[in-house]
Amino acid sequence: MQKIYQPEIESASREELVALQNERLRIQVQRVYENVPYYREKMDALGVRPEDIKSIEDLHKLPFSYKKDLRDTYPYGLFAVPLKDVVRLHASSGTTGKQIVVGYTRKDMELWNDCFARALIAAGATDEDIVHISYGYGLFTGGLGADGGAMRIGATAVPVSTGNTRRQLTVMQDFGSTVLCCTPSYALHIAEVMEESGLSKDDLKLKAGIFGAEPWTNEMRLQIEQKLGIKAYDIYGLTEVLGPGVAFDCSEQDGMHINEDHFIVEVIDPDTGKVLPEGAQGELVFTCITKEAFPILRYRTRDIGTITRGKCACGRTLVKMTKPRGRTDDMLIIRGVNVFPSQIETVLIEKGYSANYQIVVDRENNFDSIEVQVEISREVFSDTVRGLAVRAKELSAAMKELLGINAKVTLLEPNSIPRSEGKAVRVIDKRNLFE
């Protein structure tokens, strides 16, 4: 059984966790009602009073929160403490509208550090490790979230941030980095640059990586592990809820443990809002029960997944969530068929292709088309035109078998698709559906 950072919480009984959640939920709802007029108005409109929330069984009575709420109250309208008590601000911008702003008190920073520390310990990190952090530092929560967790366990944090990948490899070699933190797509980019530079995984001391901030498949995990010679761990978080550290992989790598002492998770039907039973797939919803500055209630993440309870072989009892299986807002509807980028990625990797791909959706004469552009190795690209056509046809057939629709496949030479040092851009939708 692996080492656990805070076993009194991470391995607590279900009864102990529920009792703790009930108590913290009651206190939090009262705080929010008294200190956040926006929530008070929403609760009053539903006829819900703080005393109506006695346990997590009453959670469904509370109103949902949406990203739109954060934009409508920009910048500080959902804060539950005076600004003088806020010691850190972070922000995240979407593709439209104003950015969202969240705040943290000193106590919030402590709990965030603990949450990421749990993830590091679960990945086998100790105070002797050198944690190479290639998440962006700044208003994005990734870099500073990982930084706080590393320092909490006494590890050495290397705040490299993003960019200049060849220099990053030099730093990894010279500093002896043992744990890598970045997006999964950037981890693969590091592996590519490493290969181009004539380096092998044996030239680095990396043993583990903690990757998040974008969806990725288990197939992509295996690619990262093979190319970098590490064990790849997932981490989950949203700026609106905390940042990285809401949930984390353990040594079993079959679901991420949610830090239930700080967050209550629900799975709902995204269309009706009805709470679904354990094991059912739906939209993940989180309620913060300990955060002081920005205690969001029933936040609809748009991430699709399932949750399961029961003691894990690692020794933790915290509920597990699957990797997000897509998002309700990045799901593509092509000729009436629901398509998630993760489905396409699974096909590509299972067939031995690169995880460097883009999906281009267009519409002509009211007919939707989908093209999957995927890079291939130089050896394969040097094949005959006929050979490439056969490969594209076979891959297109595999796509149709899974998706149920025809998708054009275009095979590209290496490095044709722009690399991202932040979140990978997987979908280009040219249909102008909202014009």
Short mmCIF file of C-alpha atoms in Angstrom, two decimals:
data_model
loop_
_atom_site.label_atom_id
_atom_site.label_comp_id
_atom_site.label_asym_id
_atom_site.label_seq_id
_atom_site.Cartn_x
_atom_site.Cartn_y
_atom_site.Cartn_z
CA MET A 1 0.00 0.00 0.00
CA GLN A 2 1.45 3.34 -1.05
CA LYS A 3 2.12 6.26 1.25
CA ILE A 4 -0.88 8.55 1.87
CA TYR A 5 -0.42 12.24 2.66
CA GLN A 6 -3.40 12.69 5.03
CA PRO A 7 -4.69 9.19 5.85
CA GLU A 8 -7.12 10.44 8.51
CA ILE A 9 -9.11 12.00 5.65
CA GLU A 10 -8.09 10.07 2.54
CA SER A 11 -8.77 6.71 4.21
CA ALA A 12 -11.68 7.72 6.44
CA SER A 13 -14.80 5.57 6.56
CA ARG A 14 -17.79 6.52 4.42
CA GLU A 15 -19.71 7.37 7.59
CA GLU A 16 -16.96 9.71 8.76
CA LEU A 17 -16.74 11.45 5.37
CA VAL A 18 -20.51 11.92 5.11
CA ALA A 19 -20.71 13.31 8.65
CA LEU A 20 -17.91 15.76 7.83
CA GLN A 21 -19.58 16.80 4.58
CA ASN A 22 -22.94 17.30 6.28
CA GLU A 23 -21.46 19.58 8.92
CA ARG A 24 -19.39 21.61 6.49
CA LEU A 25 -22.24 21.93 3.99
CA ARG A 26 -24.60 23.37 6.62
CA ILE A 27 -22.01 25.93 7.69
CA GLN A 28 -21.10 26.85 4.13
CA VAL A 29 -24.67 27.36 2.93
CA GLN A 30 -25.32 29.68 5.88
CA ARG A 31 -22.13 31.66 5.10
CA VAL A 32 -22.99 31.97 1.43
CA TYR A 33 -26.56 33.05 2.13
CA GLU A 34 -25.41 35.74 4.54
CA ASN A 35 -22.44 37.04 2.52
CA VAL A 36 -23.24 36.63 -1.18
CA PRO A 37 -26.34 38.59 -2.25
CA TYR A 38 -26.37 36.90 -5.65
CA TYR A 39 -26.81 33.45 -4.06
CA ARG A 40 -29.28 34.77 -1.50
CA GLU A 41 -31.49 36.06 -4.31
CA LYS A 42 -31.29 32.75 -6.17
CA MET A 43 -32.16 30.77 -3.02
CA ASP A 44 -34.99 33.13 -2.12
CA ALA A 45 -36.41 32.75 -5.63
CA LEU A 46 -36.57 28.98 -5.05
CA GLY A 47 -37.98 29.38 -1.56
CA VAL A 48 -34.89 27.75 -0.01
CA ARG A 49 -33.54 28.86 3.37
CA PRO A 50 -30.19 27.81 4.91
CA GLU A 51 -32.01 25.81 7.60
CA ASP A 52 -33.56 23.67 4.84
CA ILE A 53 -30.12 22.22 4.09
CA LYS A 54 -29.47 19.73 6.86
CA SER A 55 -27.32 17.18 4.99
CA ILE A 56 -25.94 16.29 1.57
CA GLU A 57 -29.33 14.66 0.89
CA ASP A 58 -30.74 18.19 0.68
CA LEU A 59 -28.12 19.40 -1.79
CA HIS A 60 -30.51 19.07 -4.73
CA LYS A 61 -32.66 21.86 -3.25
CA LEU A 62 -29.95 24.44 -3.92
CA PRO A 63 -29.72 26.31 -7.24
CA PHE A 64 -27.10 25.39 -9.83
CA SER A 65 -24.22 27.73 -10.59
CA TYR A 66 -23.02 28.36 -14.14
CA LYS A 67 -20.03 30.03 -15.75
CA LYS A 68 -22.46 32.75 -16.84
CA ASP A 69 -23.04 33.60 -13.16
CA LEU A 70 -19.34 34.35 -12.78
CA ARG A 71 -19.36 36.60 -15.82
CA ASP A 72 -22.55 38.36 -14.75
CA THR A 73 -21.00 39.18 -11.36
CA TYR A 74 -17.52 40.06 -12.69
CA PRO A 75 -15.16 40.60 -11.01
CA TYR A 76 -15.95 40.14 -7.30
CA GLY A 77 -19.72 39.60 -7.10
CA LEU A 78 -19.53 35.99 -5.85
CA PHE A 79 -16.86 36.61 -3.20
CA ALA A 80 -17.97 35.78 0.35
CA VAL A 81 -15.24 37.76 2.14
CA PRO A 82 -14.03 41.38 1.93
CA LEU A 83 -11.33 41.95 -0.67
CA LYS A 84 -8.85 42.79 2.11
CA ASP A 85 -9.01 39.11 3.15
CA VAL A 86 -8.19 37.86 -0.35
CA VAL A 87 -4.48 37.09 -0.78
CA ARG A 88 -4.55 35.70 -4.34
CA LEU A 89 -6.60 36.24 -7.49
CA HIS A 90 -6.69 33.90 -10.46
CA ALA A 91 -8.63 34.16 -13.68
CA SER A 92 -9.58 31.99 -16.60
CA SER A 93 -10.90 33.22 -19.91
CA GLY A 94 -13.10 31.31 -22.31
CA THR A 95 -13.61 31.80 -26.02
CA THR A 96 -16.37 34.39 -25.50
CA GLY A 97 -17.35 36.93 -22.88
CA LYS A 98 -15.42 38.30 -19.93
CA GLN A 99 -12.90 36.26 -18.05
CA ILE A 100 -13.92 34.70 -14.76
CA VAL A 101 -12.17 35.80 -11.58
CA VAL A 102 -11.76 33.77 -8.40
CA GLY A 103 -10.15 34.63 -5.07
CA TYR A 104 -8.38 32.80 -2.25
CA THR A 105 -7.89 33.59 1.42
CA ARG A 106 -4.83 32.37 3.30
CA LYS A 107 -6.85 29.37 4.47
CA ASP A 108 -7.96 28.67 0.89
CA MET A 109 -4.32 28.63 -0.20
CA GLU A 110 -3.50 26.15 2.55
CA LEU A 111 -6.25 23.74 1.52
CA TRP A 112 -5.21 24.07 -2.15
CA ASN A 113 -1.62 23.24 -1.26
CA ASP A 114 -2.85 20.19 0.66
CA CYS A 115 -4.99 19.01 -2.24
CA PHE A 116 -2.10 19.14 -4.71
CA ALA A 117 0.23 17.62 -2.11
CA ARG A 118 -2.10 14.60 -1.94
CA ALA A 119 -1.72 14.21 -5.70
CA LEU A 120 2.07 14.39 -5.53
CA ILE A 121 2.29 11.83 -2.75
CA ALA A 122 -0.10 9.55 -4.67
CA ALA A 123 2.27 9.81 -7.64
CA GLY A 124 5.14 8.62 -5.44
CA ALA A 125 6.75 12.01 -4.82
CA THR A 126 8.68 12.74 -1.62
CA ASP A 127 10.64 15.61 -0.13
CA GLU A 128 13.67 14.35 -2.08
CA ASP A 129 12.07 14.91 -5.48
CA ILE A 130 12.67 17.74 -7.94
CA VAL A 131 9.34 18.80 -9.43
CA HIS A 132 9.64 20.34 -12.89
CA ILE A 133 6.56 22.54 -13.40
CA SER A 134 5.76 23.33 -17.03
CA TYR A 135 2.25 24.58 -16.41
CA GLY A 136 1.89 28.29 -17.04
CA TYR A 137 2.54 30.65 -14.14
CA GLY A 138 0.27 33.67 -13.85
CA LEU A 139 -3.50 34.06 -13.78
CA PHE A 140 -3.87 30.44 -14.96
CA THR A 141 -4.10 28.22 -11.87
CA GLY A 142 -1.84 25.39 -13.10
CA GLY A 143 1.68 26.57 -12.35
CA LEU A 144 1.15 28.09 -8.93
CA GLY A 145 -1.18 25.23 -7.92
CA ALA A 146 1.55 22.67 -8.58
CA ASP A 147 4.14 24.96 -7.01
CA GLY A 148 2.25 25.16 -3.72
CA GLY A 149 1.78 21.39 -3.55
CA ALA A 150 5.47 20.72 -4.20
CA MET A 151 6.58 23.09 -1.48
CA ARG A 152 3.99 21.64 0.91
CA ILE A 153 5.60 18.18 0.78
CA GLY A 154 9.10 19.67 0.94
CA ALA A 155 10.03 18.81 -2.64
CA THR A 156 12.14 21.15 -4.78
CA ALA A 157 9.93 23.11 -7.17
CA VAL A 158 11.41 24.20 -10.51
CA PRO A 159 9.07 26.93 -11.88
CA VAL A 160 10.00 26.63 -15.56
CA SER A 161 6.52 27.53 -16.86
CA THR A 162 5.81 26.99 -20.58
CA GLY A 163 7.83 27.53 -23.71
CA ASN A 164 11.40 27.03 -24.96
CA THR A 165 11.20 23.25 -24.85
CA ARG A 166 14.85 22.61 -25.69
CA ARG A 167 15.86 24.75 -22.73
CA GLN A 168 13.39 22.82 -20.57
CA LEU A 169 15.13 19.58 -21.53
CA THR A 170 18.48 21.10 -20.57
CA VAL A 171 17.04 22.15 -17.22
CA MET A 172 15.63 18.65 -16.65
CA GLN A 173 19.02 17.12 -17.36
CA ASP A 174 21.09 19.61 -15.38
CA PHE A 175 18.75 19.91 -12.39
CA GLY A 176 17.89 16.21 -12.24
CA SER A 177 14.12 16.70 -12.45
CA THR A 178 12.21 13.62 -11.30
CA VAL A 179 8.53 14.66 -11.52
CA LEU A 180 7.03 16.52 -14.49
CA CYS A 181 3.87 18.64 -14.24
CA CYS A 182 2.30 19.95 -17.46
CA THR A 183 -0.51 19.34 -19.94
CA PRO A 184 -0.50 15.87 -21.54
CA SER A 185 -0.17 17.35 -25.03
CA TYR A 186 2.90 19.29 -23.91
CA ALA A 187 4.37 16.13 -22.39
CA LEU A 188 4.19 14.50 -25.82
CA HIS A 189 5.69 17.64 -27.36
CA ILE A 190 8.59 17.37 -24.91
CA ALA A 191 9.06 13.75 -26.02
CA GLU A 192 9.13 14.85 -29.67
CA VAL A 193 11.71 17.55 -29.07
CA MET A 194 13.73 15.13 -26.96
CA GLU A 195 13.85 12.69 -29.88
CA GLU A 196 14.77 15.46 -32.34
CA SER A 197 17.59 16.52 -30.01
CA GLY A 198 19.05 13.03 -29.97
CA LEU A 199 18.09 12.40 -26.36
CA SER A 200 16.47 9.27 -24.97
CA LYS A 201 14.35 8.78 -21.87
CA ASP A 202 17.44 7.33 -20.21
CA ASP A 203 19.09 10.76 -20.40
CA LEU A 204 16.50 12.09 -17.92
CA LYS A 205 15.80 11.17 -14.30
CA LEU A 206 12.02 11.51 -14.62
CA LYS A 207 10.01 8.85 -12.81
CA ALA A 208 6.49 10.29 -12.80
CA GLY A 209 4.36 12.99 -14.33
CA ILE A 210 1.16 14.74 -13.24
CA PHE A 211 -0.82 15.87 -16.25
CA GLY A 212 -4.06 17.81 -16.48
CA ALA A 213 -5.80 20.97 -17.75
CA GLU A 214 -7.11 19.23 -20.89
CA PRO A 215 -8.91 15.95 -21.71
CA TRP A 216 -6.70 12.97 -22.55
CA THR A 217 -7.29 9.29 -23.08
CA ASN A 218 -5.73 6.22 -21.49
CA GLU A 219 -4.18 5.49 -24.87
CA MET A 220 -2.43 8.86 -24.71
CA ARG A 221 -1.30 8.01 -21.19
CA LEU A 222 0.42 4.87 -22.47
CA GLN A 223 2.16 6.87 -25.19
CA ILE A 224 3.50 9.37 -22.66
CA GLU A 225 4.67 6.60 -20.33
CA GLN A 226 6.48 4.78 -23.12
CA LYS A 227 8.12 7.83 -24.65
CA LEU A 228 9.24 9.45 -21.37
CA GLY A 229 9.82 6.28 -19.35
CA ILE A 230 7.57 7.41 -16.51
CA LYS A 231 4.28 6.63 -14.82
CA ALA A 232 1.69 9.20 -15.92
CA TYR A 233 -0.90 10.41 -13.40
CA ASP A 234 -4.03 12.42 -14.08
CA ILE A 235 -5.12 15.44 -12.06
CA TYR A 236 -8.41 17.28 -12.30
CA GLY A 237 -9.49 20.77 -11.38
CA LEU A 238 -11.27 23.89 -12.52
CA THR A 239 -10.43 27.49 -11.80
CA GLU A 240 -14.04 28.01 -10.68
CA VAL A 241 -13.82 25.25 -8.06
CA LEU A 242 -10.18 25.49 -6.93
CA GLY A 243 -7.64 24.79 -9.65
CA PRO A 244 -5.66 21.54 -10.10
CA GLY A 245 -6.20 19.27 -7.11
CA VAL A 246 -9.95 18.75 -6.99
CA ALA A 247 -9.28 15.11 -7.86
CA PHE A 248 -6.15 13.04 -8.51
CA ASP A 249 -4.88 9.68 -9.74
CA CYS A 250 -3.43 7.09 -7.40
CA SER A 251 -1.15 4.14 -8.18
CA GLU A 252 -4.11 2.11 -9.46
CA GLN A 253 -4.71 4.59 -12.32
CA ASP A 254 -8.35 3.56 -12.69
CA GLY A 255 -10.09 6.75 -11.62
CA MET A 256 -9.28 9.97 -9.77
CA HIS A 257 -9.97 10.36 -6.06
CA ILE A 258 -12.03 13.46 -5.30
CA ASN A 259 -11.02 15.43 -2.20
CA GLU A 260 -14.41 14.94 -0.56
CA ASP A 261 -13.54 16.82 2.61
CA HIS A 262 -13.52 19.97 0.47
CA PHE A 263 -15.82 19.18 -2.46
CA ILE A 264 -19.13 17.38 -2.81
CA VAL A 265 -19.66 15.84 -6.23
CA GLU A 266 -22.95 15.06 -7.97
CA VAL A 267 -23.63 13.55 -11.39
CA ILE A 268 -26.67 14.97 -13.16
CA ASP A 269 -28.56 14.52 -16.39
CA PRO A 270 -27.26 17.53 -18.39
CA ASP A 271 -30.65 18.03 -20.02
CA THR A 272 -32.98 17.74 -17.02
CA GLY A 273 -30.67 18.57 -14.10
CA LYS A 274 -31.87 15.44 -12.28
CA VAL A 275 -29.30 13.80 -9.97
CA LEU A 276 -28.24 10.40 -11.32
CA PRO A 277 -27.33 7.29 -9.30
CA GLU A 278 -23.76 6.15 -8.67
CA GLY A 279 -22.20 4.63 -11.78
CA ALA A 280 -24.42 6.51 -14.23
CA GLN A 281 -22.73 8.77 -16.76
CA GLY A 282 -23.65 12.43 -16.68
CA GLU A 283 -22.44 15.95 -16.02
CA LEU A 284 -20.20 16.48 -12.99
CA VAL A 285 -21.36 19.10 -10.48
CA PHE A 286 -19.21 20.36 -7.58
CA THR A 287 -20.00 22.20 -4.34
CA CYS A 288 -17.19 23.79 -2.32
CA ILE A 289 -17.72 23.21 1.40
CA THR A 290 -14.54 24.70 2.88
CA LYS A 291 -13.44 27.54 0.59
CA GLU A 292 -13.81 30.97 2.15
CA ALA A 293 -13.31 33.57 -0.59
CA PHE A 294 -15.10 31.88 -3.47
CA PRO A 295 -17.41 29.13 -2.14
CA ILE A 296 -19.28 28.18 -5.29
CA LEU A 297 -22.36 25.95 -4.90
CA ARG A 298 -23.48 23.20 -7.30
CA TYR A 299 -21.23 24.34 -10.13
CA ARG A 300 -22.05 22.71 -13.45
CA THR A 301 -18.67 21.80 -14.93
CA ARG A 302 -19.92 20.61 -18.35
CA ASP A 303 -17.53 17.67 -17.93
CA ILE A 304 -19.04 14.24 -18.58
CA GLY A 305 -18.08 11.35 -16.30
CA THR A 306 -19.13 8.84 -13.67
CA ILE A 307 -18.33 8.36 -9.97
CA THR A 308 -17.84 5.20 -7.90
CA ARG A 309 -17.37 4.63 -4.18
CA GLY A 310 -15.60 1.89 -2.29
CA LYS A 311 -12.15 1.42 -0.84
CA CYS A 312 -9.40 1.49 -3.46
CA ALA A 313 -6.48 -0.93 -3.44
CA CYS A 314 -4.26 2.09 -2.73
CA GLY A 315 -5.94 2.43 0.68
CA ARG A 316 -7.97 5.55 -0.05
CA THR A 317 -11.73 5.65 0.44
CA LEU A 318 -12.38 8.95 -1.33
CA VAL A 319 -14.93 8.66 -4.13
CA LYS A 320 -13.47 8.18 -7.61
CA MET A 321 -14.38 9.94 -10.83
CA THR A 322 -13.51 8.71 -14.28
CA LYS A 323 -11.44 10.75 -16.65
CA PRO A 324 -13.87 13.25 -18.19
CA ARG A 325 -15.28 11.54 -21.26
CA GLY A 326 -15.88 14.80 -23.06
CA ARG A 327 -17.76 17.99 -22.33
CA THR A 328 -21.32 18.94 -22.97
CA ASP A 329 -20.04 22.16 -24.54
CA ASP A 330 -17.35 20.64 -26.78
CA MET A 331 -19.48 17.80 -28.02
CA LEU A 332 -19.87 18.07 -31.77
CA ILE A 333 -23.17 17.24 -33.38
CA ILE A 334 -22.42 16.06 -36.90
CA ARG A 335 -25.45 15.17 -39.00
CA GLY A 336 -27.39 14.37 -35.83
CA VAL A 337 -24.63 12.23 -34.30
CA ASN A 338 -22.87 13.19 -31.05
CA VAL A 339 -19.09 13.15 -31.51
CA PHE A 340 -16.47 13.76 -28.81
CA PRO A 341 -12.80 14.47 -29.66
CA SER A 342 -11.78 11.79 -27.13
CA GLN A 343 -13.50 9.13 -29.25
CA ILE A 344 -11.45 10.12 -32.28
CA GLU A 345 -8.25 10.19 -30.24
CA THR A 346 -8.93 6.66 -29.02
CA VAL A 347 -9.24 5.37 -32.59
CA LEU A 348 -6.07 7.12 -33.70
CA ILE A 349 -3.90 5.80 -30.90
CA GLU A 350 -5.38 2.28 -31.04
CA LYS A 351 -4.41 2.21 -34.73
CA GLY A 352 -0.88 3.36 -33.94
CA TYR A 353 -1.18 6.97 -35.04
CA SER A 354 0.03 10.15 -33.38
CA ALA A 355 -1.91 12.04 -30.72
CA ASN A 356 -1.12 15.18 -32.71
CA TYR A 357 -4.35 15.74 -34.58
CA GLN A 358 -7.04 18.29 -35.34
CA ILE A 359 -10.70 17.90 -36.19
CA VAL A 360 -12.03 20.32 -38.79
CA VAL A 361 -15.80 20.62 -39.07
CA ASP A 362 -17.46 22.52 -41.89
CA ARG A 363 -20.87 22.94 -43.53
CA GLU A 364 -21.65 23.31 -47.23
CA ASN A 365 -25.14 23.38 -48.70
CA ASN A 366 -26.55 22.55 -45.24
CA PHE A 367 -24.45 19.37 -45.09
CA ASP A 368 -21.97 18.89 -42.26
CA SER A 369 -18.53 17.47 -43.01
CA ILE A 370 -15.82 16.31 -40.61
CA GLU A 371 -12.15 15.95 -41.44
CA VAL A 372 -9.57 14.42 -39.12
CA GLN A 373 -6.06 15.67 -39.80
CA VAL A 374 -3.41 13.47 -38.19
CA GLU A 375 0.36 13.50 -38.34
CA ILE A 376 2.30 10.39 -39.28
CA SER A 377 5.97 9.51 -38.96
CA ARG A 378 8.48 10.48 -41.63
CA GLU A 379 8.93 6.83 -42.53
CA VAL A 380 5.21 6.37 -43.17
CA PHE A 381 4.88 9.74 -44.91
CA SER A 382 7.56 8.67 -47.40
CA ASP A 383 5.30 5.83 -48.51
CA THR A 384 3.74 5.88 -51.95
CA VAL A 385 0.68 8.01 -52.65
CA ARG A 386 -1.27 4.78 -53.09
CA GLY A 387 0.00 3.47 -49.76
CA LEU A 388 -1.03 6.64 -47.96
CA ALA A 389 -4.46 6.50 -49.56
CA VAL A 390 -4.95 2.96 -48.31
CA ARG A 391 -3.96 3.97 -44.78
CA ALA A 392 -6.35 6.94 -44.82
CA LYS A 393 -9.18 4.75 -46.08
CA GLU A 394 -8.59 2.14 -43.35
CA LEU A 395 -8.51 4.83 -40.67
CA SER A 396 -11.68 6.43 -42.03
CA ALA A 397 -13.42 3.04 -41.88
CA ALA A 398 -12.38 2.66 -38.22
CA MET A 399 -13.79 6.11 -37.49
CA LYS A 400 -17.11 5.22 -39.09
CA GLU A 401 -17.31 1.98 -37.11
CA LEU A 402 -17.03 3.88 -33.84
CA LEU A 403 -18.80 7.14 -34.69
CA GLY A 404 -21.43 5.94 -37.12
CA ILE A 405 -20.64 8.68 -39.65
CA ASN A 406 -18.13 9.15 -42.45
CA ALA A 407 -15.08 11.21 -41.60
CA LYS A 408 -12.46 12.27 -44.11
CA VAL A 409 -8.94 11.43 -42.93
CA THR A 410 -5.95 13.49 -44.04
CA LEU A 411 -2.47 12.20 -43.24
CA LEU A 412 0.07 14.96 -42.68
CA GLU A 413 3.83 15.03 -42.44
CA PRO A 414 5.39 15.49 -38.97
CA ASN A 415 5.09 18.92 -37.30
CA SER A 416 2.35 20.10 -39.67
CA ILE A 417 -0.09 20.81 -36.86
CA PRO A 418 0.81 23.78 -34.61
CA ARG A 419 2.11 22.71 -31.22
CA SER A 420 0.53 24.06 -28.07
CA GLU A 421 2.44 24.79 -24.89
CA GLY A 422 -0.83 25.36 -23.10
CA LYS A 423 -4.05 23.53 -23.90
CA ALA A 424 -4.16 21.72 -27.22
CA VAL A 425 -6.60 23.05 -29.84
CA ARG A 426 -8.30 19.90 -31.06
CA VAL A 427 -11.38 21.22 -32.87
CA ILE A 428 -11.79 23.86 -35.56
CA ASP A 429 -15.48 24.37 -36.25
CA LYS A 430 -16.04 26.47 -39.36
CA ARG A 431 -19.81 26.12 -39.46
CA ASN A 432 -20.62 29.51 -37.86
CA LEU A 433 -23.60 27.92 -36.15
CA PHE A 434 -24.43 30.96 -34.07
CA GLU A 435 -24.26 33.65 -36.71
#
